Amino acid sequence: MARFRTRLALLGSAAALTAGTLIPAQFAGAQPAAAADYQWVALGDSYTAGVIPAAGDVFEVPRDGCERTDQSYPQVIDRDLGSLFDLTNVSCGAATIGNVTDEAQEPIGRHLPPFAEDPDYPFPAVPPQSAAVGPGTDVITVGVGGNTLGFGDILMQCPKLGEESGGVGTPCKDALAAGIPARLNKVSRDYDRMLTVLHERAPHAKILTVGYPTIVPNDTSKCRYNDPTQFGSITRGDLDWLRKDVLEPLNKTIEKSTGTQQAASFVDLYDSSRSHSVCDAGKWVEGFLTPPDQLSFVHPNALGHRNAANHVEAAMLNTIS
């Protein structure tokens, strides 16, 4: 693990921090675009915002630290359906459910010490994402919950524990499993409250909750131990545990909360991405590192966001049919 952490640190301090910038072009004399029929607000965490270079270029100028990228699924849908839906995208990397509901957030950008330091960090706080929602909002998409669960923290601990065990057994499960039910219960409580607040702010809006894709394959023999382009030194036993007892229950928790709101529908990304995990050849989610030198920390790439866009688009069109 020491070699793995050293490599992450070296890579994180170089090109991993650099993202291209996409600046919308404005042409003199261009005709203004026709107003879209429906107002859409995209809320969520890094699995919505994009964040990593493999999910495109950061397009906000100046950067606000939320790291929305131009290949993230809200931006893909905006290009596909922009004539119908007017997008307000306030998703933000590292957002919790509370940050969507009513808590201001201090974005971290790509600041992940000791692996990477962002030269623009710290960033000013951004308002709670629900502030972008109002009575005129027609559709809300929201993908959040992983940071409330503490999935990033789990990902930081499991490789270290896996190395200490020599790559055998389930050391991460042994250390953390007892606390997972309480984490899932918090996700459930916070999600229920978030949906209530969104409905109060936009009583006529359809809310589409977006689940998480397949990250760990059913067959963990596909995953190479100590490979930083996959899960580093997380043991195969712990990967099985993460899939069955952490990630799949997280999606079930979100789906169950969604079912408590008549105005909400769940968009499943898990089934469609089963053959595109971190350990599959045609991956839609990157591992800790994307070759040759990008820190990705287990996030969807552009292909994963395209898949999400396909399913969210279908659900959005269904709301207006």
Short mmCIF file of N, CA and C in Angstrom, two decimals, residues 70-219:
data_model
loop_
_atom_site.label_atom_id
_atom_site.label_comp_id
_atom_site.label_asym_id
_atom_site.label_seq_id
_atom_site.Cartn_x
_atom_site.Cartn_y
_atom_site.Cartn_z
N ASP A 70 -18.12 18.63 -18.79
CA ASP A 70 -18.99 18.74 -19.97
C ASP A 70 -19.47 17.40 -20.51
N GLN A 71 -18.95 16.29 -19.98
CA GLN A 71 -19.46 14.97 -20.38
C GLN A 71 -20.28 14.32 -19.26
N SER A 72 -20.58 15.06 -18.21
CA SER A 72 -21.45 14.54 -17.16
C SER A 72 -22.87 14.44 -17.70
N TYR A 73 -23.67 13.56 -17.10
CA TYR A 73 -24.96 13.27 -17.72
C TYR A 73 -25.91 14.47 -17.80
N PRO A 74 -25.92 15.42 -16.84
CA PRO A 74 -26.79 16.58 -17.06
C PRO A 74 -26.41 17.38 -18.31
N GLN A 75 -25.10 17.51 -18.54
CA GLN A 75 -24.67 18.28 -19.72
C GLN A 75 -24.93 17.51 -21.02
N VAL A 76 -24.79 16.18 -20.97
CA VAL A 76 -25.12 15.37 -22.15
C VAL A 76 -26.60 15.51 -22.48
N ILE A 77 -27.45 15.41 -21.46
CA ILE A 77 -28.89 15.55 -21.68
C ILE A 77 -29.23 16.95 -22.18
N ASP A 78 -28.55 17.94 -21.64
CA ASP A 78 -28.80 19.31 -22.09
C ASP A 78 -28.53 19.47 -23.58
N ARG A 79 -27.50 18.79 -24.08
CA ARG A 79 -27.23 18.85 -25.52
C ARG A 79 -28.28 18.06 -26.31
N ASP A 80 -28.78 16.98 -25.72
CA ASP A 80 -29.77 16.16 -26.41
C ASP A 80 -31.16 16.79 -26.39
N LEU A 81 -31.54 17.34 -25.25
CA LEU A 81 -32.94 17.77 -25.05
C LEU A 81 -33.06 19.25 -24.69
N GLY A 82 -32.03 20.02 -25.00
CA GLY A 82 -32.04 21.43 -24.61
C GLY A 82 -33.17 22.24 -25.19
N SER A 83 -33.76 21.80 -26.29
CA SER A 83 -34.89 22.54 -26.85
C SER A 83 -36.16 22.34 -26.04
N LEU A 84 -36.18 21.29 -25.22
CA LEU A 84 -37.35 21.00 -24.38
C LEU A 84 -37.15 21.42 -22.93
N PHE A 85 -35.94 21.19 -22.41
CA PHE A 85 -35.67 21.40 -20.99
C PHE A 85 -34.59 22.45 -20.81
N ASP A 86 -34.89 23.45 -20.00
CA ASP A 86 -33.92 24.49 -19.67
C ASP A 86 -33.21 24.07 -18.38
N LEU A 87 -31.91 23.73 -18.49
CA LEU A 87 -31.15 23.14 -17.39
C LEU A 87 -30.55 24.19 -16.47
N THR A 88 -30.72 23.96 -15.15
CA THR A 88 -29.93 24.60 -14.12
C THR A 88 -29.20 23.49 -13.38
N ASN A 89 -27.89 23.43 -13.52
CA ASN A 89 -27.09 22.34 -12.96
C ASN A 89 -26.30 22.86 -11.78
N VAL A 90 -26.70 22.46 -10.57
CA VAL A 90 -26.00 22.90 -9.36
C VAL A 90 -25.39 21.70 -8.62
N SER A 91 -25.25 20.57 -9.30
CA SER A 91 -24.60 19.41 -8.69
C SER A 91 -23.18 19.77 -8.28
N CYS A 92 -22.65 19.06 -7.31
CA CYS A 92 -21.35 19.45 -6.77
C CYS A 92 -20.62 18.24 -6.21
N GLY A 93 -19.37 18.08 -6.63
CA GLY A 93 -18.57 17.00 -6.10
C GLY A 93 -18.48 17.04 -4.59
N ALA A 94 -18.58 15.87 -3.95
CA ALA A 94 -18.49 15.69 -2.50
C ALA A 94 -19.75 16.12 -1.75
N ALA A 95 -20.83 16.42 -2.46
CA ALA A 95 -22.07 16.83 -1.80
C ALA A 95 -22.69 15.68 -1.02
N THR A 96 -23.22 16.00 0.14
CA THR A 96 -24.03 15.08 0.92
C THR A 96 -25.50 15.36 0.66
N ILE A 97 -26.37 14.51 1.19
CA ILE A 97 -27.80 14.78 1.08
C ILE A 97 -28.13 16.10 1.76
N GLY A 98 -27.49 16.36 2.90
CA GLY A 98 -27.70 17.62 3.59
C GLY A 98 -27.34 18.83 2.75
N ASN A 99 -26.27 18.71 1.94
CA ASN A 99 -25.88 19.82 1.06
C ASN A 99 -26.92 20.07 -0.02
N VAL A 100 -27.64 19.05 -0.41
CA VAL A 100 -28.74 19.25 -1.36
C VAL A 100 -29.92 19.91 -0.66
N THR A 101 -30.19 19.50 0.56
CA THR A 101 -31.41 19.94 1.25
C THR A 101 -31.31 21.35 1.80
N ASP A 102 -30.39 21.57 2.74
CA ASP A 102 -30.39 22.88 3.40
C ASP A 102 -29.05 23.30 3.99
N GLU A 103 -27.98 22.61 3.65
CA GLU A 103 -26.66 22.95 4.19
C GLU A 103 -25.76 23.50 3.10
N ALA A 104 -25.18 24.68 3.34
CA ALA A 104 -24.19 25.21 2.41
C ALA A 104 -23.00 24.26 2.35
N GLN A 105 -22.30 24.26 1.22
CA GLN A 105 -21.16 23.35 1.03
C GLN A 105 -19.91 24.13 0.67
N GLU A 106 -18.79 23.73 1.21
CA GLU A 106 -17.50 24.28 0.82
C GLU A 106 -16.85 23.28 -0.14
N PRO A 107 -16.92 23.52 -1.45
CA PRO A 107 -16.42 22.54 -2.43
C PRO A 107 -14.93 22.30 -2.26
N ILE A 108 -14.52 21.08 -2.62
CA ILE A 108 -13.11 20.72 -2.45
C ILE A 108 -12.35 20.73 -3.77
N GLY A 109 -13.04 20.90 -4.91
CA GLY A 109 -12.34 20.83 -6.18
C GLY A 109 -11.67 19.48 -6.35
N ARG A 110 -10.39 19.50 -6.68
CA ARG A 110 -9.61 18.26 -6.78
C ARG A 110 -8.55 18.21 -5.68
N HIS A 111 -8.95 18.67 -4.52
CA HIS A 111 -8.06 18.73 -3.37
C HIS A 111 -8.27 17.49 -2.52
N LEU A 112 -7.39 16.50 -2.66
CA LEU A 112 -7.50 15.24 -1.94
C LEU A 112 -6.16 14.88 -1.30
N PRO A 113 -5.70 15.71 -0.36
CA PRO A 113 -4.42 15.39 0.27
C PRO A 113 -4.50 14.07 1.02
N PRO A 114 -3.45 13.26 1.04
CA PRO A 114 -2.10 13.57 0.54
C PRO A 114 -1.90 13.22 -0.93
N PHE A 115 -2.97 12.80 -1.61
CA PHE A 115 -2.81 12.33 -2.99
C PHE A 115 -2.73 13.48 -4.00
N ALA A 116 -3.50 14.53 -3.77
CA ALA A 116 -3.55 15.64 -4.73
C ALA A 116 -3.91 16.92 -4.01
N GLU A 117 -3.31 18.01 -4.44
CA GLU A 117 -3.62 19.32 -3.88
C GLU A 117 -4.05 20.24 -5.01
N ASP A 118 -5.18 20.90 -4.81
CA ASP A 118 -5.74 21.79 -5.83
C ASP A 118 -5.20 23.20 -5.62
N PRO A 119 -4.56 23.80 -6.62
CA PRO A 119 -3.98 25.14 -6.42
C PRO A 119 -5.02 26.22 -6.15
N ASP A 120 -6.30 25.97 -6.50
CA ASP A 120 -7.35 26.97 -6.28
C ASP A 120 -8.10 26.77 -4.96
N TYR A 121 -7.73 25.73 -4.22
CA TYR A 121 -8.39 25.45 -2.94
C TYR A 121 -7.88 26.43 -1.88
N PRO A 122 -8.70 26.92 -0.94
CA PRO A 122 -10.10 26.63 -0.72
C PRO A 122 -11.03 27.47 -1.59
N PHE A 123 -12.23 26.96 -1.80
CA PHE A 123 -13.24 27.64 -2.61
C PHE A 123 -14.31 28.23 -1.69
N PRO A 124 -14.95 29.33 -2.11
CA PRO A 124 -16.07 29.87 -1.33
C PRO A 124 -17.21 28.87 -1.25
N ALA A 125 -17.98 28.97 -0.18
CA ALA A 125 -19.13 28.08 0.00
C ALA A 125 -20.17 28.34 -1.08
N VAL A 126 -20.86 27.27 -1.47
CA VAL A 126 -21.99 27.38 -2.39
C VAL A 126 -23.27 27.12 -1.60
N PRO A 127 -24.40 27.71 -2.03
CA PRO A 127 -25.65 27.55 -1.27
C PRO A 127 -26.15 26.11 -1.32
N PRO A 128 -27.07 25.75 -0.43
CA PRO A 128 -27.73 24.46 -0.56
C PRO A 128 -28.33 24.31 -1.96
N GLN A 129 -28.18 23.15 -2.53
CA GLN A 129 -28.62 22.97 -3.92
C GLN A 129 -30.12 23.18 -4.11
N SER A 130 -30.90 22.91 -3.08
CA SER A 130 -32.35 23.09 -3.21
C SER A 130 -32.76 24.54 -3.44
N ALA A 131 -31.83 25.48 -3.17
CA ALA A 131 -32.13 26.89 -3.42
C ALA A 131 -32.39 27.16 -4.89
N ALA A 132 -31.91 26.29 -5.78
CA ALA A 132 -32.13 26.46 -7.21
C ALA A 132 -33.51 25.99 -7.65
N VAL A 133 -34.23 25.36 -6.75
CA VAL A 133 -35.55 24.80 -7.05
C VAL A 133 -36.62 25.79 -6.60
N GLY A 134 -37.67 25.95 -7.41
CA GLY A 134 -38.74 26.87 -7.05
C GLY A 134 -40.07 26.44 -7.63
N PRO A 135 -41.10 27.24 -7.42
CA PRO A 135 -42.43 26.89 -7.89
C PRO A 135 -42.52 26.66 -9.39
N GLY A 136 -41.64 27.29 -10.16
CA GLY A 136 -41.66 27.12 -11.60
C GLY A 136 -40.88 25.93 -12.12
N THR A 137 -40.25 25.16 -11.23
CA THR A 137 -39.47 24.00 -11.64
C THR A 137 -40.41 22.87 -12.04
N ASP A 138 -40.14 22.29 -13.21
CA ASP A 138 -40.98 21.20 -13.72
C ASP A 138 -40.40 19.82 -13.43
N VAL A 139 -39.07 19.70 -13.54
CA VAL A 139 -38.41 18.41 -13.34
C VAL A 139 -37.17 18.63 -12.48
N ILE A 140 -36.99 17.75 -11.50
CA ILE A 140 -35.80 17.74 -10.67
C ILE A 140 -35.15 16.37 -10.81
N THR A 141 -33.87 16.35 -11.15
CA THR A 141 -33.11 15.10 -11.07
C THR A 141 -32.13 15.22 -9.92
N VAL A 142 -31.99 14.15 -9.15
CA VAL A 142 -31.10 14.20 -8.00
C VAL A 142 -30.40 12.86 -7.83
N GLY A 143 -29.07 12.90 -7.79
CA GLY A 143 -28.26 11.70 -7.56
C GLY A 143 -27.32 11.96 -6.40
N VAL A 144 -27.64 11.43 -5.24
CA VAL A 144 -26.88 11.74 -4.03
C VAL A 144 -27.09 10.62 -3.02
N GLY A 145 -26.20 10.53 -2.05
CA GLY A 145 -26.33 9.55 -0.99
C GLY A 145 -25.02 8.89 -0.60
N GLY A 146 -24.11 8.74 -1.58
CA GLY A 146 -22.85 8.06 -1.31
C GLY A 146 -21.99 8.75 -0.28
N ASN A 147 -21.98 10.08 -0.28
CA ASN A 147 -21.14 10.80 0.68
C ASN A 147 -21.77 10.81 2.06
N THR A 148 -23.10 10.77 2.14
CA THR A 148 -23.76 10.64 3.43
C THR A 148 -23.47 9.26 4.02
N LEU A 149 -23.42 8.25 3.18
CA LEU A 149 -23.02 6.90 3.61
C LEU A 149 -21.56 6.86 4.05
N GLY A 150 -20.74 7.75 3.49
CA GLY A 150 -19.31 7.74 3.78
C GLY A 150 -18.54 6.78 2.90
N PHE A 151 -19.00 6.59 1.65
CA PHE A 151 -18.36 5.63 0.76
C PHE A 151 -16.91 6.01 0.46
N GLY A 152 -16.64 7.30 0.30
CA GLY A 152 -15.26 7.73 0.05
C GLY A 152 -14.34 7.38 1.20
N ASP A 153 -14.82 7.55 2.41
CA ASP A 153 -14.02 7.20 3.59
C ASP A 153 -13.75 5.70 3.63
N ILE A 154 -14.75 4.90 3.27
CA ILE A 154 -14.57 3.46 3.22
C ILE A 154 -13.49 3.11 2.19
N LEU A 155 -13.55 3.78 1.03
CA LEU A 155 -12.56 3.52 -0.02
C LEU A 155 -11.15 3.91 0.41
N MET A 156 -11.04 4.85 1.31
CA MET A 156 -9.72 5.23 1.81
C MET A 156 -9.19 4.20 2.80
N GLN A 157 -10.07 3.58 3.58
CA GLN A 157 -9.63 2.65 4.62
C GLN A 157 -9.37 1.25 4.10
N CYS A 158 -10.19 0.80 3.15
CA CYS A 158 -10.10 -0.60 2.72
C CYS A 158 -8.75 -0.98 2.11
N PRO A 159 -8.13 -0.16 1.26
CA PRO A 159 -6.83 -0.56 0.71
C PRO A 159 -5.76 -0.73 1.78
N LYS A 160 -5.74 0.16 2.75
CA LYS A 160 -4.76 0.05 3.83
C LYS A 160 -4.96 -1.25 4.61
N LEU A 161 -6.21 -1.55 4.93
CA LEU A 161 -6.51 -2.78 5.67
C LEU A 161 -6.20 -4.01 4.82
N GLY A 162 -6.44 -3.90 3.52
CA GLY A 162 -6.14 -5.01 2.62
C GLY A 162 -4.67 -5.30 2.53
N GLU A 163 -3.86 -4.25 2.52
CA GLU A 163 -2.41 -4.45 2.48
C GLU A 163 -1.91 -5.07 3.78
N GLU A 164 -2.45 -4.59 4.89
CA GLU A 164 -2.02 -5.12 6.18
C GLU A 164 -2.35 -6.60 6.32
N SER A 165 -3.42 -7.04 5.63
CA SER A 165 -3.83 -8.45 5.72
C SER A 165 -3.08 -9.33 4.72
N GLY A 166 -2.25 -8.72 3.88
CA GLY A 166 -1.56 -9.47 2.85
C GLY A 166 -2.45 -9.84 1.68
N GLY A 167 -3.56 -9.15 1.55
CA GLY A 167 -4.45 -9.38 0.41
C GLY A 167 -5.43 -10.53 0.61
N VAL A 168 -5.58 -11.00 1.82
CA VAL A 168 -6.47 -12.13 2.07
C VAL A 168 -7.55 -11.73 3.08
N GLY A 169 -8.64 -12.50 3.07
CA GLY A 169 -9.68 -12.29 4.05
C GLY A 169 -10.56 -11.09 3.77
N THR A 170 -11.24 -10.62 4.82
CA THR A 170 -12.16 -9.49 4.71
C THR A 170 -11.85 -8.47 5.81
N PRO A 171 -10.65 -7.90 5.82
CA PRO A 171 -10.29 -7.00 6.91
C PRO A 171 -11.14 -5.74 6.98
N CYS A 172 -11.59 -5.23 5.83
CA CYS A 172 -12.40 -4.02 5.83
C CYS A 172 -13.80 -4.32 6.37
N LYS A 173 -14.35 -5.43 5.92
CA LYS A 173 -15.64 -5.87 6.47
C LYS A 173 -15.53 -6.06 7.98
N ASP A 174 -14.46 -6.72 8.41
CA ASP A 174 -14.30 -6.99 9.84
C ASP A 174 -14.25 -5.69 10.65
N ALA A 175 -13.64 -4.65 10.08
CA ALA A 175 -13.48 -3.39 10.80
C ALA A 175 -14.70 -2.49 10.72
N LEU A 176 -15.45 -2.53 9.62
CA LEU A 176 -16.47 -1.52 9.37
C LEU A 176 -17.90 -2.02 9.27
N ALA A 177 -18.10 -3.31 9.11
CA ALA A 177 -19.45 -3.83 8.83
C ALA A 177 -20.46 -3.46 9.91
N ALA A 178 -20.04 -3.46 11.16
CA ALA A 178 -20.98 -3.20 12.25
C ALA A 178 -21.62 -1.82 12.15
N GLY A 179 -20.92 -0.87 11.51
CA GLY A 179 -21.44 0.49 11.42
C GLY A 179 -22.28 0.78 10.18
N ILE A 180 -22.33 -0.16 9.24
CA ILE A 180 -23.04 0.10 7.98
C ILE A 180 -24.54 0.27 8.16
N PRO A 181 -25.23 -0.53 8.96
CA PRO A 181 -26.67 -0.31 9.13
C PRO A 181 -27.02 1.10 9.61
N ALA A 182 -26.24 1.64 10.55
CA ALA A 182 -26.50 3.00 11.03
C ALA A 182 -26.27 4.02 9.92
N ARG A 183 -25.26 3.79 9.10
CA ARG A 183 -25.00 4.70 7.97
C ARG A 183 -26.18 4.67 7.00
N LEU A 184 -26.67 3.47 6.70
CA LEU A 184 -27.80 3.34 5.77
C LEU A 184 -29.06 3.97 6.36
N ASN A 185 -29.25 3.84 7.65
CA ASN A 185 -30.40 4.47 8.29
C ASN A 185 -30.34 5.99 8.18
N LYS A 186 -29.13 6.54 8.30
CA LYS A 186 -28.99 8.00 8.14
C LYS A 186 -29.31 8.41 6.71
N VAL A 187 -28.82 7.64 5.73
CA VAL A 187 -29.16 7.93 4.34
C VAL A 187 -30.67 7.95 4.17
N SER A 188 -31.36 6.96 4.72
CA SER A 188 -32.81 6.88 4.59
C SER A 188 -33.50 8.10 5.20
N ARG A 189 -33.13 8.47 6.40
CA ARG A 189 -33.76 9.62 7.07
C ARG A 189 -33.49 10.90 6.30
N ASP A 190 -32.24 11.12 5.91
CA ASP A 190 -31.88 12.35 5.21
C ASP A 190 -32.54 12.41 3.84
N TYR A 191 -32.63 11.25 3.17
CA TYR A 191 -33.24 11.23 1.83
C TYR A 191 -34.72 11.54 1.91
N ASP A 192 -35.42 10.96 2.90
CA ASP A 192 -36.84 11.25 3.07
C ASP A 192 -37.06 12.75 3.28
N ARG A 193 -36.23 13.33 4.12
CA ARG A 193 -36.38 14.76 4.40
C ARG A 193 -36.07 15.60 3.16
N MET A 194 -35.04 15.22 2.42
CA MET A 194 -34.69 15.94 1.19
C MET A 194 -35.86 15.95 0.21
N LEU A 195 -36.45 14.79 0.00
CA LEU A 195 -37.56 14.71 -0.95
C LEU A 195 -38.73 15.57 -0.50
N THR A 196 -38.99 15.61 0.81
CA THR A 196 -40.07 16.45 1.34
C THR A 196 -39.78 17.92 1.06
N VAL A 197 -38.55 18.34 1.30
CA VAL A 197 -38.18 19.74 1.06
C VAL A 197 -38.29 20.09 -0.42
N LEU A 198 -37.81 19.20 -1.29
CA LEU A 198 -37.89 19.49 -2.73
C LEU A 198 -39.34 19.59 -3.18
N HIS A 199 -40.19 18.73 -2.66
CA HIS A 199 -41.60 18.79 -3.03
C HIS A 199 -42.25 20.08 -2.52
N GLU A 200 -41.86 20.51 -1.33
CA GLU A 200 -42.40 21.77 -0.80
C GLU A 200 -41.97 22.96 -1.64
N ARG A 201 -40.72 22.93 -2.10
CA ARG A 201 -40.20 24.06 -2.88
C ARG A 201 -40.75 24.07 -4.31
N ALA A 202 -41.03 22.89 -4.84
CA ALA A 202 -41.53 22.79 -6.22
C ALA A 202 -42.70 21.79 -6.24
N PRO A 203 -43.87 22.21 -5.76
CA PRO A 203 -44.98 21.27 -5.56
C PRO A 203 -45.50 20.62 -6.83
N HIS A 204 -45.21 21.20 -7.99
CA HIS A 204 -45.71 20.64 -9.24
C HIS A 204 -44.64 19.89 -10.01
N ALA A 205 -43.45 19.81 -9.46
CA ALA A 205 -42.34 19.18 -10.18
C ALA A 205 -42.35 17.67 -10.04
N LYS A 206 -41.89 16.99 -11.07
CA LYS A 206 -41.61 15.56 -11.00
C LYS A 206 -40.17 15.40 -10.54
N ILE A 207 -39.94 14.58 -9.52
CA ILE A 207 -38.61 14.35 -8.99
C ILE A 207 -38.12 12.99 -9.46
N LEU A 208 -36.97 12.97 -10.12
CA LEU A 208 -36.35 11.73 -10.59
C LEU A 208 -35.10 11.49 -9.76
N THR A 209 -35.13 10.47 -8.92
CA THR A 209 -33.96 10.13 -8.12
C THR A 209 -33.11 9.14 -8.92
N VAL A 210 -31.82 9.39 -8.98
CA VAL A 210 -30.91 8.62 -9.82
C VAL A 210 -30.02 7.76 -8.93
N GLY A 211 -30.07 6.45 -9.14
CA GLY A 211 -29.26 5.54 -8.36
C GLY A 211 -27.82 5.49 -8.84
N TYR A 212 -27.03 4.67 -8.19
CA TYR A 212 -25.61 4.52 -8.52
C TYR A 212 -25.42 3.32 -9.45
N PRO A 213 -24.43 3.39 -10.34
CA PRO A 213 -24.16 2.28 -11.26
C PRO A 213 -23.44 1.13 -10.57
N THR A 214 -23.29 0.05 -11.31
CA THR A 214 -22.47 -1.07 -10.83
C THR A 214 -21.01 -0.61 -10.75
N ILE A 215 -20.42 -0.80 -9.61
CA ILE A 215 -19.02 -0.41 -9.39
C ILE A 215 -18.14 -1.65 -9.24
N VAL A 216 -18.62 -2.62 -8.46
CA VAL A 216 -17.88 -3.87 -8.21
C VAL A 216 -18.60 -5.00 -8.96
N PRO A 217 -17.87 -5.82 -9.72
CA PRO A 217 -18.54 -6.90 -10.47
C PRO A 217 -19.00 -8.03 -9.56
N ASN A 218 -19.98 -8.80 -10.04
CA ASN A 218 -20.39 -10.00 -9.29
C ASN A 218 -19.22 -10.98 -9.16
N ASP A 219 -18.42 -11.08 -10.21
CA ASP A 219 -17.27 -11.97 -10.22
C ASP A 219 -16.02 -11.16 -9.90
#
